[in-house]
Amino acid sequence: LSELEALMERMKRLQEDKEDEEASQEEMATRFEKEKKESLLVISGGICAFPVPFSFDDEIVSTDVSRYIEDPGFGYKDFARRGEDHLPTFRAQDYTWENHGFSLVNRLYSDIGHLLDEKFRMVYNLTYNTMATHEDVDTTMLRRALFNYVHCMYGIRYDDYDYGEVNQLLERSLKVYIKTVTCYPERTTKRMYDSYWRQFKHSEKVHVNLLLMEARMQAELLYALRAITRHLT
């Protein structure tokens, strides 16, 4: 099967499995922990601590972005050290954007919550119902996997989501791309962009980038707004 056909087959199989039997809360928690720990093994620029079919090592571009920022040392750091047994988890059910963050943002800066919420929803729900040459395809499962994997990298867990879907739908090379774009965007190269979902249209792959950026922004807001809420109470 081609990459596209294989992905569509996995989506179909996951949907059938979900209809037949849902995973238990314990199983979903275990799968989340596995994905969370694995995300720490994905190194910037495409070098992985687990085997991948190719390496982007020779394509890493050392971009000098210091002239654009006040603190050149400021950047992404993994939310936990590798090798730790008990990694911190932000349970989304305890502090969600919809129920907590949205209202706090509007209190702090009138109407900005509505603008942010509209932006999140627009990007998350955007679809042409296509996958490359296939039409009338429900891409909800795939979009949710992309969005939730970014939050997983930031230690955010949704209790009602089965992270086994992430492992099934997102190949290792795509996970490398996701972490690089989300955490170290200045290190992203054209070869990395071209390497995944080769049969997909550019508009679809650009949508992936938009999803990753909005997921990252929402994750950062959740941590910041939760800290503000704790300070206020």
Short mmCIF file of C-alpha atoms in Angstrom, two decimals:
data_model
loop_
_atom_site.label_atom_id
_atom_site.label_comp_id
_atom_site.label_asym_id
_atom_site.label_seq_id
_atom_site.Cartn_x
_atom_site.Cartn_y
_atom_site.Cartn_z
CA LEU A 1 0.00 0.00 0.00
CA SER A 2 1.08 3.57 -0.59
CA GLU A 3 1.60 5.90 2.35
CA LEU A 4 -1.80 7.47 1.75
CA GLU A 5 -3.68 4.19 1.39
CA ALA A 6 -2.02 2.81 4.50
CA LEU A 7 -3.02 5.86 6.52
CA MET A 8 -6.63 5.67 5.35
CA GLU A 9 -6.73 1.96 6.18
CA ARG A 10 -5.49 2.66 9.71
CA MET A 11 -8.15 5.35 10.15
CA LYS A 12 -10.85 2.94 9.02
CA ARG A 13 -9.61 0.20 11.32
CA LEU A 14 -9.42 2.54 14.32
CA GLN A 15 -12.98 3.70 13.72
CA GLU A 16 -14.21 0.12 13.53
CA ASP A 17 -12.33 -0.84 16.71
CA LYS A 18 -13.81 2.15 18.51
CA GLU A 19 -17.33 1.12 17.52
CA ASP A 20 -16.73 -2.46 18.64
CA GLU A 21 -15.04 -1.76 21.95
CA GLU A 22 -13.74 1.36 23.70
CA ALA A 23 -10.48 1.30 25.64
CA SER A 24 -10.69 1.49 29.42
CA GLN A 25 -9.54 4.56 31.35
CA GLU A 26 -6.54 2.62 32.60
CA GLU A 27 -5.53 1.62 29.07
CA MET A 28 -5.89 5.20 27.80
CA ALA A 29 -3.79 6.52 30.71
CA THR A 30 -1.08 3.97 29.94
CA ARG A 31 -1.06 4.89 26.25
CA PHE A 32 -0.78 8.58 27.12
CA GLU A 33 2.22 7.94 29.38
CA LYS A 34 3.88 5.98 26.59
CA GLU A 35 3.39 8.77 24.06
CA LYS A 36 4.50 11.41 26.55
CA LYS A 37 7.75 9.59 27.35
CA GLU A 38 8.40 8.87 23.68
CA SER A 39 8.00 12.55 22.80
CA LEU A 40 10.95 13.34 25.08
CA LEU A 41 13.14 11.07 22.95
CA VAL A 42 12.49 13.13 19.83
CA ILE A 43 15.45 15.48 19.57
CA SER A 44 15.44 18.83 17.79
CA GLY A 45 16.35 18.85 14.15
CA GLY A 46 15.14 15.33 13.51
CA ILE A 47 17.61 13.19 15.49
CA CYS A 48 15.73 10.48 17.37
CA ALA A 49 16.66 8.18 20.20
CA PHE A 50 14.56 5.50 18.48
CA PRO A 51 15.08 4.18 14.93
CA VAL A 52 13.67 6.15 12.01
CA PRO A 53 13.88 5.28 8.33
CA PHE A 54 16.03 8.33 7.61
CA SER A 55 17.79 11.19 9.34
CA PHE A 56 17.54 14.92 8.81
CA ASP A 57 20.93 15.40 10.48
CA ASP A 58 22.63 16.71 7.35
CA GLU A 59 19.79 19.13 6.66
CA ILE A 60 19.84 21.02 9.97
CA VAL A 61 20.32 24.70 9.29
CA SER A 62 21.93 26.79 11.99
CA THR A 63 19.84 29.92 11.73
CA ASP A 64 20.93 32.97 13.66
CA VAL A 65 17.71 34.36 15.12
CA SER A 66 19.41 36.28 17.94
CA ARG A 67 19.03 39.57 16.08
CA TYR A 68 15.25 39.20 16.26
CA ILE A 69 14.95 38.58 20.01
CA GLU A 70 16.07 40.25 23.22
CA ASP A 71 17.10 37.04 24.98
CA PRO A 72 19.02 34.68 22.60
CA GLY A 73 19.05 31.96 25.25
CA PHE A 74 15.27 31.83 25.47
CA GLY A 75 13.74 28.77 23.87
CA TYR A 76 11.84 25.54 24.26
CA LYS A 77 12.82 23.02 26.93
CA ASP A 78 11.23 19.61 27.49
CA PHE A 79 8.76 19.69 30.37
CA ALA A 80 10.67 16.90 32.17
CA ARG A 81 14.11 15.33 32.21
CA ARG A 82 14.61 12.18 30.21
CA GLY A 83 14.73 9.07 32.31
CA GLU A 84 12.34 10.30 34.99
CA ASP A 85 9.81 7.70 36.05
CA HIS A 86 7.02 10.07 37.04
CA LEU A 87 6.58 12.81 34.48
CA PRO A 88 4.27 15.72 35.33
CA THR A 89 0.84 15.66 33.71
CA PHE A 90 -1.52 18.57 33.14
CA ARG A 91 -5.01 17.05 33.19
CA ALA A 92 -7.07 19.07 30.73
CA GLN A 93 -10.26 18.22 32.58
CA ASP A 94 -8.99 20.19 35.60
CA TYR A 95 -8.32 23.32 33.56
CA THR A 96 -9.69 23.61 30.04
CA TRP A 97 -9.65 26.44 27.55
CA GLU A 98 -13.43 26.30 27.11
CA ASN A 99 -14.38 26.27 30.80
CA HIS A 100 -11.57 28.21 32.45
CA GLY A 101 -9.01 29.89 30.18
CA PHE A 102 -11.52 31.55 27.86
CA SER A 103 -13.36 33.41 30.63
CA LEU A 104 -10.15 34.46 32.41
CA VAL A 105 -8.64 35.90 29.22
CA ASN A 106 -11.79 37.94 28.63
CA ARG A 107 -11.58 39.28 32.18
CA LEU A 108 -7.97 40.33 31.70
CA TYR A 109 -8.34 41.71 28.17
CA SER A 110 -11.87 42.35 26.99
CA ASP A 111 -13.01 40.33 23.94
CA ILE A 112 -9.58 38.77 23.25
CA GLY A 113 -10.98 35.44 24.42
CA HIS A 114 -13.58 35.48 21.64
CA LEU A 115 -10.93 36.24 19.02
CA LEU A 116 -8.62 33.49 20.25
CA ASP A 117 -11.45 30.98 20.51
CA GLU A 118 -12.60 31.75 16.98
CA LYS A 119 -9.02 31.28 15.72
CA PHE A 120 -8.62 27.93 17.50
CA ARG A 121 -11.96 26.63 16.25
CA MET A 122 -11.43 27.81 12.69
CA VAL A 123 -8.07 26.09 12.31
CA TYR A 124 -9.15 22.92 14.13
CA ASN A 125 -12.35 22.51 12.07
CA LEU A 126 -10.88 23.55 8.73
CA THR A 127 -11.22 20.74 6.19
CA TYR A 128 -12.01 20.18 2.54
CA ASN A 129 -13.04 16.60 3.40
CA THR A 130 -10.21 15.37 1.22
CA MET A 131 -7.01 13.40 1.67
CA ALA A 132 -4.80 13.92 -1.36
CA THR A 133 -6.81 12.46 -4.27
CA HIS A 134 -9.59 11.03 -2.08
CA GLU A 135 -12.77 13.06 -1.57
CA ASP A 136 -15.58 12.91 1.00
CA VAL A 137 -13.20 11.81 3.77
CA ASP A 138 -13.89 12.58 7.43
CA THR A 139 -10.52 13.87 8.67
CA THR A 140 -11.67 14.57 12.24
CA MET A 141 -9.69 11.68 13.70
CA LEU A 142 -6.49 12.78 12.00
CA ARG A 143 -6.85 16.44 12.96
CA ARG A 144 -7.54 15.47 16.56
CA ALA A 145 -4.44 13.24 16.64
CA LEU A 146 -2.22 16.08 15.40
CA PHE A 147 -3.63 18.60 17.88
CA ASN A 148 -3.56 16.23 20.86
CA TYR A 149 -0.03 15.03 20.12
CA VAL A 150 1.28 18.57 20.45
CA HIS A 151 -0.49 18.89 23.79
CA CYS A 152 0.91 15.50 24.79
CA MET A 153 4.43 16.82 24.15
CA TYR A 154 3.61 19.58 26.63
CA GLY A 155 2.35 17.05 29.17
CA ILE A 156 -1.36 17.82 28.67
CA ARG A 157 -3.69 14.83 28.82
CA TYR A 158 -7.35 14.51 27.79
CA ASP A 159 -8.95 11.72 29.82
CA ASP A 160 -11.52 10.96 27.12
CA TYR A 161 -8.97 10.57 24.31
CA ASP A 162 -7.32 7.30 23.33
CA TYR A 163 -3.66 8.11 22.62
CA GLY A 164 -3.36 4.80 20.81
CA GLU A 165 -4.77 6.75 17.85
CA VAL A 166 -1.72 9.01 17.87
CA ASN A 167 0.62 6.05 17.69
CA GLN A 168 -1.39 4.51 14.85
CA LEU A 169 -1.91 7.63 12.72
CA LEU A 170 1.32 9.59 13.14
CA GLU A 171 4.43 7.90 11.83
CA ARG A 172 7.77 8.44 13.50
CA SER A 173 9.08 10.74 10.78
CA LEU A 174 5.95 12.89 11.14
CA LYS A 175 6.44 13.05 14.93
CA VAL A 176 9.97 14.31 14.33
CA TYR A 177 8.59 16.98 12.01
CA ILE A 178 5.88 17.94 14.52
CA LYS A 179 8.33 18.44 17.36
CA THR A 180 10.75 20.42 15.20
CA VAL A 181 8.05 22.72 13.81
CA THR A 182 6.36 23.15 17.19
CA CYS A 183 9.41 23.54 19.42
CA TYR A 184 12.26 24.59 17.12
CA PRO A 185 10.63 26.14 14.02
CA GLU A 186 13.86 27.86 12.93
CA ARG A 187 15.40 24.40 12.37
CA THR A 188 12.69 23.22 9.98
CA THR A 189 13.93 22.50 6.47
CA LYS A 190 12.25 21.95 3.13
CA ARG A 191 13.49 18.37 3.09
CA MET A 192 11.69 17.72 6.37
CA TYR A 193 8.50 19.24 4.93
CA ASP A 194 8.78 17.15 1.77
CA SER A 195 9.55 13.92 3.62
CA TYR A 196 6.12 13.24 5.11
CA TRP A 197 2.75 12.66 3.43
CA ARG A 198 4.34 12.90 -0.02
CA GLN A 199 1.05 12.35 -1.81
CA PHE A 200 -0.81 15.13 0.01
CA LYS A 201 -1.48 18.58 -1.43
CA HIS A 202 0.49 21.59 -0.19
CA SER A 203 -2.71 23.13 1.16
CA GLU A 204 -3.25 20.06 3.35
CA LYS A 205 0.31 20.11 4.66
CA VAL A 206 0.10 23.84 5.35
CA HIS A 207 -3.05 23.09 7.35
CA VAL A 208 -0.96 20.67 9.42
CA ASN A 209 1.42 23.51 10.24
CA LEU A 210 -1.48 25.76 11.25
CA LEU A 211 -2.86 23.03 13.52
CA LEU A 212 0.53 22.55 15.17
CA MET A 213 0.99 26.25 15.84
CA GLU A 214 -2.49 26.75 17.26
CA ALA A 215 -2.14 23.65 19.46
CA ARG A 216 1.15 24.99 20.78
CA MET A 217 -0.33 28.42 21.47
CA GLN A 218 -3.30 26.93 23.33
CA ALA A 219 -0.99 24.69 25.39
CA GLU A 220 1.13 27.67 26.41
CA LEU A 221 -1.98 29.68 27.28
CA LEU A 222 -3.33 26.85 29.43
CA TYR A 223 -0.18 26.74 31.54
CA ALA A 224 0.01 30.53 31.85
CA LEU A 225 -3.67 31.03 32.62
CA ARG A 226 -3.71 28.21 35.16
CA ALA A 227 -0.81 29.88 36.97
CA ILE A 228 -2.65 33.21 36.95
CA THR A 229 -5.81 31.54 38.27
CA ARG A 230 -3.87 29.97 41.14
CA HIS A 231 -2.30 33.32 41.96
CA LEU A 232 -5.67 35.08 41.98
CA THR A 233 -7.23 32.46 44.25
#
